[in-house]
PDB file of C-alpha atoms and ligand atoms in Angstrom:
ATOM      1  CA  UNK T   1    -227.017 102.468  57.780  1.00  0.00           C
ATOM      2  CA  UNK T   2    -224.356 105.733  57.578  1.00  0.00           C
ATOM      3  CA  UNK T   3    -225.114 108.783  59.603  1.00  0.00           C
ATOM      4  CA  UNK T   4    -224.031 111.969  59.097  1.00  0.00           C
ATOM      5  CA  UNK T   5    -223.010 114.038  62.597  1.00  0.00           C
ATOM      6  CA  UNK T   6    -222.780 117.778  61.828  1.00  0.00           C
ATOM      7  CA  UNK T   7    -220.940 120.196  64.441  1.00  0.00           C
ATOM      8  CA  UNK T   8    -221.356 123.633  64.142  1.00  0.00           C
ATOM      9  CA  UNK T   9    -218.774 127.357  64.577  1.00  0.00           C
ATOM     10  CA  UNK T  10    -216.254 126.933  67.534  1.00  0.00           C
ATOM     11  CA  UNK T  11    -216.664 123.036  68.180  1.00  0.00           C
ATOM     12  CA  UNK T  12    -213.508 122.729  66.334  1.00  0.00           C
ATOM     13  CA  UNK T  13    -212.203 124.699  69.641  1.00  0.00           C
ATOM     14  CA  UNK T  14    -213.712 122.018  72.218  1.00  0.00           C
ATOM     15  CA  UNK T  15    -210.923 121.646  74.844  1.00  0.00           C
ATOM     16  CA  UNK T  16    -209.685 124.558  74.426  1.00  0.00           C
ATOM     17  CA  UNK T  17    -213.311 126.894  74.736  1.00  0.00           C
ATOM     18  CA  UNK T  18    -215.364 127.343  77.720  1.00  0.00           C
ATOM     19  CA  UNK T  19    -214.382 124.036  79.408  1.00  0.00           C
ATOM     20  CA  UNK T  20    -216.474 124.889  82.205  1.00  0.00           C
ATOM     21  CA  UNK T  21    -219.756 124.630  80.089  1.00  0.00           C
ATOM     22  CA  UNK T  22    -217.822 122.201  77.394  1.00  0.00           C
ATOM     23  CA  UNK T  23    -215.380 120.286  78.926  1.00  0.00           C
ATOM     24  CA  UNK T  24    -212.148 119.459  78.525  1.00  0.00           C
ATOM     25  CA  UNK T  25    -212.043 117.134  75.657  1.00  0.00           C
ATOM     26  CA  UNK T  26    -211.379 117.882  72.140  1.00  0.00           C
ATOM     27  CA  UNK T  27    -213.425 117.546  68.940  1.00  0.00           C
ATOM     28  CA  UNK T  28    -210.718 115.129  67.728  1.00  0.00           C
ATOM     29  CA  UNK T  29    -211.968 113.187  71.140  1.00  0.00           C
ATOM     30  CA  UNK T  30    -215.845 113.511  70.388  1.00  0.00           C
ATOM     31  CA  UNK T  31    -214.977 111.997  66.787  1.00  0.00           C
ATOM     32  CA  UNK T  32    -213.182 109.016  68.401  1.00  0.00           C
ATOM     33  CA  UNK T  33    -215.727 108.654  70.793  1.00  0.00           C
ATOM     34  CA  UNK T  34    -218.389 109.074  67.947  1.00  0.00           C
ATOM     35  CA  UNK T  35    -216.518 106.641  65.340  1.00  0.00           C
ATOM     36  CA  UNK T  36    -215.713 104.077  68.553  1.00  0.00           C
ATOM     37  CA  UNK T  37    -219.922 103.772  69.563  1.00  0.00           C
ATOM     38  CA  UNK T  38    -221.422 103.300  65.711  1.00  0.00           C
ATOM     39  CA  UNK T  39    -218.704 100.884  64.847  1.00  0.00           C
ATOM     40  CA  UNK T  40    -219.644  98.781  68.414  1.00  0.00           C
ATOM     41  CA  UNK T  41    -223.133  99.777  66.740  1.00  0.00           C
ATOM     42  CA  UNK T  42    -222.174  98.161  63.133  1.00  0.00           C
ATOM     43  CA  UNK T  43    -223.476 101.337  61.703  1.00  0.00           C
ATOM     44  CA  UNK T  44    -220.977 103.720  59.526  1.00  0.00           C
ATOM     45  CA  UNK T  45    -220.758 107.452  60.520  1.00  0.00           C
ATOM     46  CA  UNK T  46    -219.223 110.498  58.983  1.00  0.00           C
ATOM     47  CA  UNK T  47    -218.390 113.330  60.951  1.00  0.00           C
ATOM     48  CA  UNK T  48    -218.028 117.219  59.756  1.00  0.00           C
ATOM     49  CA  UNK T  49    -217.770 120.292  61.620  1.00  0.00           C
ATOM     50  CA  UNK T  50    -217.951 124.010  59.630  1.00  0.00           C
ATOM     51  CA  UNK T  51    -217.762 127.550  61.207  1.00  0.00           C
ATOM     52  CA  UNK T  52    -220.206 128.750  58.014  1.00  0.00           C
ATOM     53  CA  UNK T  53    -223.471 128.508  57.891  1.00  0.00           C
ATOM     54  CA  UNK T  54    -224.040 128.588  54.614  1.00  0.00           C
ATOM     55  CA  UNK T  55    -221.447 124.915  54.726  1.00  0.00           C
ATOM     56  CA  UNK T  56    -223.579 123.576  56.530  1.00  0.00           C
ATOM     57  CA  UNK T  57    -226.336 124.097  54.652  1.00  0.00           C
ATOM     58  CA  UNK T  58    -224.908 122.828  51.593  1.00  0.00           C
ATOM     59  CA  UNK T  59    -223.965 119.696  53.518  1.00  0.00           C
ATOM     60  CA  UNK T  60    -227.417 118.713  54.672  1.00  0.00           C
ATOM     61  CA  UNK T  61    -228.430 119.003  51.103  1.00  0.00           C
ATOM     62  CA  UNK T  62    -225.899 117.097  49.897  1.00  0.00           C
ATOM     63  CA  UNK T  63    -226.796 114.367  52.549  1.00  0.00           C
ATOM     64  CA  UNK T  64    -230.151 113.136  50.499  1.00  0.00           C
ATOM     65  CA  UNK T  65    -229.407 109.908  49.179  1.00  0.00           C
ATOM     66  CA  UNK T  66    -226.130 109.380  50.974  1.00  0.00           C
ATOM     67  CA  UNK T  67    -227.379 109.558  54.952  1.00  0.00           C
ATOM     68  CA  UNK T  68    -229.911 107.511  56.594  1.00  0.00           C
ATOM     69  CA  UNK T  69    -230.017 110.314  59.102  1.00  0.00           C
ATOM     70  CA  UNK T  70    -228.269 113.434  60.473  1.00  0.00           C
ATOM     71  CA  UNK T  71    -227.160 114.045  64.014  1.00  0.00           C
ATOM     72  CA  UNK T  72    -226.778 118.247  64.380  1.00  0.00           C
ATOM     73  CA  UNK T  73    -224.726 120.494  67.043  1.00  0.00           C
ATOM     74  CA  UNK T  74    -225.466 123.682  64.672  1.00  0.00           C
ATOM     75  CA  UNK T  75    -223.617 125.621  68.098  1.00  0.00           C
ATOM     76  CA  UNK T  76    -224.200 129.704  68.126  1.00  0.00           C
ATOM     77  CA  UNK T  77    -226.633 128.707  64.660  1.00  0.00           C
ATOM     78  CA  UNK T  78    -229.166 126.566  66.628  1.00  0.00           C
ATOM     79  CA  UNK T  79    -230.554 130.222  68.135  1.00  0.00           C
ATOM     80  CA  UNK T  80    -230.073 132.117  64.991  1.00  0.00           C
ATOM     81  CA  UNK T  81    -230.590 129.973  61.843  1.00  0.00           C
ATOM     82  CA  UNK T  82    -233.848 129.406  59.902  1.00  0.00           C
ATOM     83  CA  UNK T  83    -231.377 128.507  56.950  1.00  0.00           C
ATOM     84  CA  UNK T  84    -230.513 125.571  59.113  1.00  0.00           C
ATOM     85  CA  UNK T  85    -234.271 124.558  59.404  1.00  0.00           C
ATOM     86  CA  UNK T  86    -235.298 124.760  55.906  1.00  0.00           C
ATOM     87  CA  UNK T  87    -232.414 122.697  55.214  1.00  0.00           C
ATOM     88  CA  UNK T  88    -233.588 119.967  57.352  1.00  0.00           C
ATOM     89  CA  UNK T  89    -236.948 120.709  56.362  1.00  0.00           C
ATOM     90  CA  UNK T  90    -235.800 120.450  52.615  1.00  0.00           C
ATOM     91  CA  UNK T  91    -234.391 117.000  53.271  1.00  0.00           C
ATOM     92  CA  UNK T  92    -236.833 115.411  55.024  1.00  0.00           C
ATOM     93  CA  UNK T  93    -233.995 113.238  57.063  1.00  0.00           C
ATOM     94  CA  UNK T  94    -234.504 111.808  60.139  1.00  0.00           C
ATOM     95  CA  UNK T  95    -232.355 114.326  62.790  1.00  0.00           C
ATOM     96  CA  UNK T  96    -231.698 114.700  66.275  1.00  0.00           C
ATOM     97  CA  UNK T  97    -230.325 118.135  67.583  1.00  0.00           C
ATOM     98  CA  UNK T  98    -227.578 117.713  70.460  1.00  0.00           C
ATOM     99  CA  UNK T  99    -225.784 120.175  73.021  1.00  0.00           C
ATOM    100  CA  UNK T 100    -223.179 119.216  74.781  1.00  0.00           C
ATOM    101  CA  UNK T 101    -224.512 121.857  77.426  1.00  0.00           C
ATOM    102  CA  UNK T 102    -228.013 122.713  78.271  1.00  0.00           C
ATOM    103  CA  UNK T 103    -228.548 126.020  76.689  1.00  0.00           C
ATOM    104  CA  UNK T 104    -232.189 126.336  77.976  1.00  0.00           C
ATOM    105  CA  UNK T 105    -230.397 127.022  81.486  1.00  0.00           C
ATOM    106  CA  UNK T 106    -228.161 129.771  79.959  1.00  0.00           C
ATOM    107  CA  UNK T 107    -228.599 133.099  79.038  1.00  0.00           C
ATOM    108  CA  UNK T 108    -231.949 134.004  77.545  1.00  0.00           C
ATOM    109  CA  UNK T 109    -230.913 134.642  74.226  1.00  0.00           C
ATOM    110  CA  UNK T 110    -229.666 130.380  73.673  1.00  0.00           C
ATOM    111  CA  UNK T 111    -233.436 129.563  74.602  1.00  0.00           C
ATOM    112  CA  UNK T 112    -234.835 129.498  70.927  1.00  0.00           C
ATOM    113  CA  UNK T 113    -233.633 126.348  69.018  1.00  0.00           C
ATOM    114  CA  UNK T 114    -234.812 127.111  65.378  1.00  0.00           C
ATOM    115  CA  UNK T 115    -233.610 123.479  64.159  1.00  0.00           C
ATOM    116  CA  UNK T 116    -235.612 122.197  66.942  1.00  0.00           C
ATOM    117  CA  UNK T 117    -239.329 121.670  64.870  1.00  0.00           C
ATOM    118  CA  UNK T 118    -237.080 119.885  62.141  1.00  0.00           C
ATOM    119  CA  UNK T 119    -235.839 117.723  64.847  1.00  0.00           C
ATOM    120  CA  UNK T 120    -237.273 113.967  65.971  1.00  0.00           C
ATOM    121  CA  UNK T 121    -235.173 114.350  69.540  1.00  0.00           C
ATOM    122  CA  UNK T 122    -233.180 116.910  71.167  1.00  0.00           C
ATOM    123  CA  UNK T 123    -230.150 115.372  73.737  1.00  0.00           C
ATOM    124  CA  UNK T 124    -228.639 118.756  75.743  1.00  0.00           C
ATOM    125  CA  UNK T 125    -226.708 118.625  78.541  1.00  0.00           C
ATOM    126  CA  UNK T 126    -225.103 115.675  78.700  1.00  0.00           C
ATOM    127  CA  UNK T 127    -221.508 116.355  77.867  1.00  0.00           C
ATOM    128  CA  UNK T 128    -219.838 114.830  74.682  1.00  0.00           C
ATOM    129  CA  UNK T 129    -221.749 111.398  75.521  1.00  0.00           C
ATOM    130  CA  UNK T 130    -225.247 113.214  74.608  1.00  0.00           C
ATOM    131  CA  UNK T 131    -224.091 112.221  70.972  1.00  0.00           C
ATOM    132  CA  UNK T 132    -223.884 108.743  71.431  1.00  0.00           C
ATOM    133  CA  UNK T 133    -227.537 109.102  72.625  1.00  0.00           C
ATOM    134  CA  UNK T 134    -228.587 110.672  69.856  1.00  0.00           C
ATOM    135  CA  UNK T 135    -227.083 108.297  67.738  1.00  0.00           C
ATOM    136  CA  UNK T 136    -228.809 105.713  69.498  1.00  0.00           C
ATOM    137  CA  UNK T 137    -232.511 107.685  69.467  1.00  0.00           C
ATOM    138  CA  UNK T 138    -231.453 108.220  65.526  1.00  0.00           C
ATOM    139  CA  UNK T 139    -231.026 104.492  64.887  1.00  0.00           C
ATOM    140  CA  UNK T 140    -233.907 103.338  66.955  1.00  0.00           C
ATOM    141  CA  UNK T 141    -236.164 105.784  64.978  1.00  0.00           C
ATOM    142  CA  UNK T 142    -234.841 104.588  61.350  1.00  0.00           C
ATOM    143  CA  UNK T 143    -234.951 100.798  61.716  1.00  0.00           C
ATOM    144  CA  UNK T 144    -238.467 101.769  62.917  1.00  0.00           C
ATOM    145  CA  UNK T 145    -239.648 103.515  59.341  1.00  0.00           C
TER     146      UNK T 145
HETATM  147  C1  LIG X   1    -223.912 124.500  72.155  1.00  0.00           C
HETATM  148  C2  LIG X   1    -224.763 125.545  72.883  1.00  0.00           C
HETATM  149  C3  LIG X   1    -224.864 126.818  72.051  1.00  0.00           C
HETATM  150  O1  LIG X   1    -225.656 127.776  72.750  1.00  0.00           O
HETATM  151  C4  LIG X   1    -223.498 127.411  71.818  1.00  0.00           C
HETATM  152  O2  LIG X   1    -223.591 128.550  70.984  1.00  0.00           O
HETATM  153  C5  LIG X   1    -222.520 126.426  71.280  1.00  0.00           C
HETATM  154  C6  LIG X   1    -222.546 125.060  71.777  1.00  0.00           C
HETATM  155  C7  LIG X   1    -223.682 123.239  73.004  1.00  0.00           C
HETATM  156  O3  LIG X   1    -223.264 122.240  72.452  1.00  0.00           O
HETATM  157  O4  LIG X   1    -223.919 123.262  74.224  1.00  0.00           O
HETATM  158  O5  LIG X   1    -221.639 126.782  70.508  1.00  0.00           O
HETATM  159  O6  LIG X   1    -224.600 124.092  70.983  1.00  0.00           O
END
């Protein structure tokens, strides 16, 4: 089994952006901690992060055929996107959309997830750990097809 994880614009700057709604750990730290739980898991991951939508578009197609599933942060995109659907859509991969914070307790505007529909799960505000759940949701729904 390989996952993809896919972070959207500005995780790049975890650490150093917003700590007090992101933390204080850095996106090198959420790709340890990523790489550290699927290889406990015996499961390979790949991990990519893009501030352009129209990357990250081109990287869910690309992941037909190579992914058994996609694990997506699409960030400021998530409230903005349909691009980032009909990707998924397009695909047809099992996904699970992740926040590190809860954005349906922020401003108004971060209460519309357009991935969401596409999505089998959504993990939000749990910190950088909410992607080892959805790893673990993504898993336990593929070895179930
Ligand atoms: C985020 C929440 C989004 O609203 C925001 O634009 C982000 C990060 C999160 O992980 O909590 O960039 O997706």
């Amino acid at each position: 089994m390989h996952l993809l994880v896919l972070n959207g614009p500005n995780l790049n700057l975890l650490g150093l952006r917003e700590p007090e709604h992101y933390g204080s750990r850095t996106y090198d730290d959420l790709v340890a901690l990523i790489e550290h739980h699927c290889a406990q898991k015996g499961i390979a991951v790949t991990c990519r992060q893009s501030n352009h939508e129209g990357v990250l578009v081109e990287l869910i197609q690309e992941a037909i055929g190579r992914y058994d599933g996609i694990v997506i942060n699409p960030a400021a995109y998530t409230h903005t996107s349909i691009a980032l659907l009909d990707a998924l859509k397009a695909v047809g991969l099992p996904t699970v959309e992740v926040h590190i914070s809860d954005p349906d307790t922020r401003e108004d505007f971060r209460r519309i997830s357009y991935v969401r529909s596409a999505c089998l799960a959504t993990v939000k505000g749990k910190g950088l750990e909410g992607y080892l759940e959805a790893v673990d949701i993504l898993v336990e729904a593929i070895a179930a097809l």
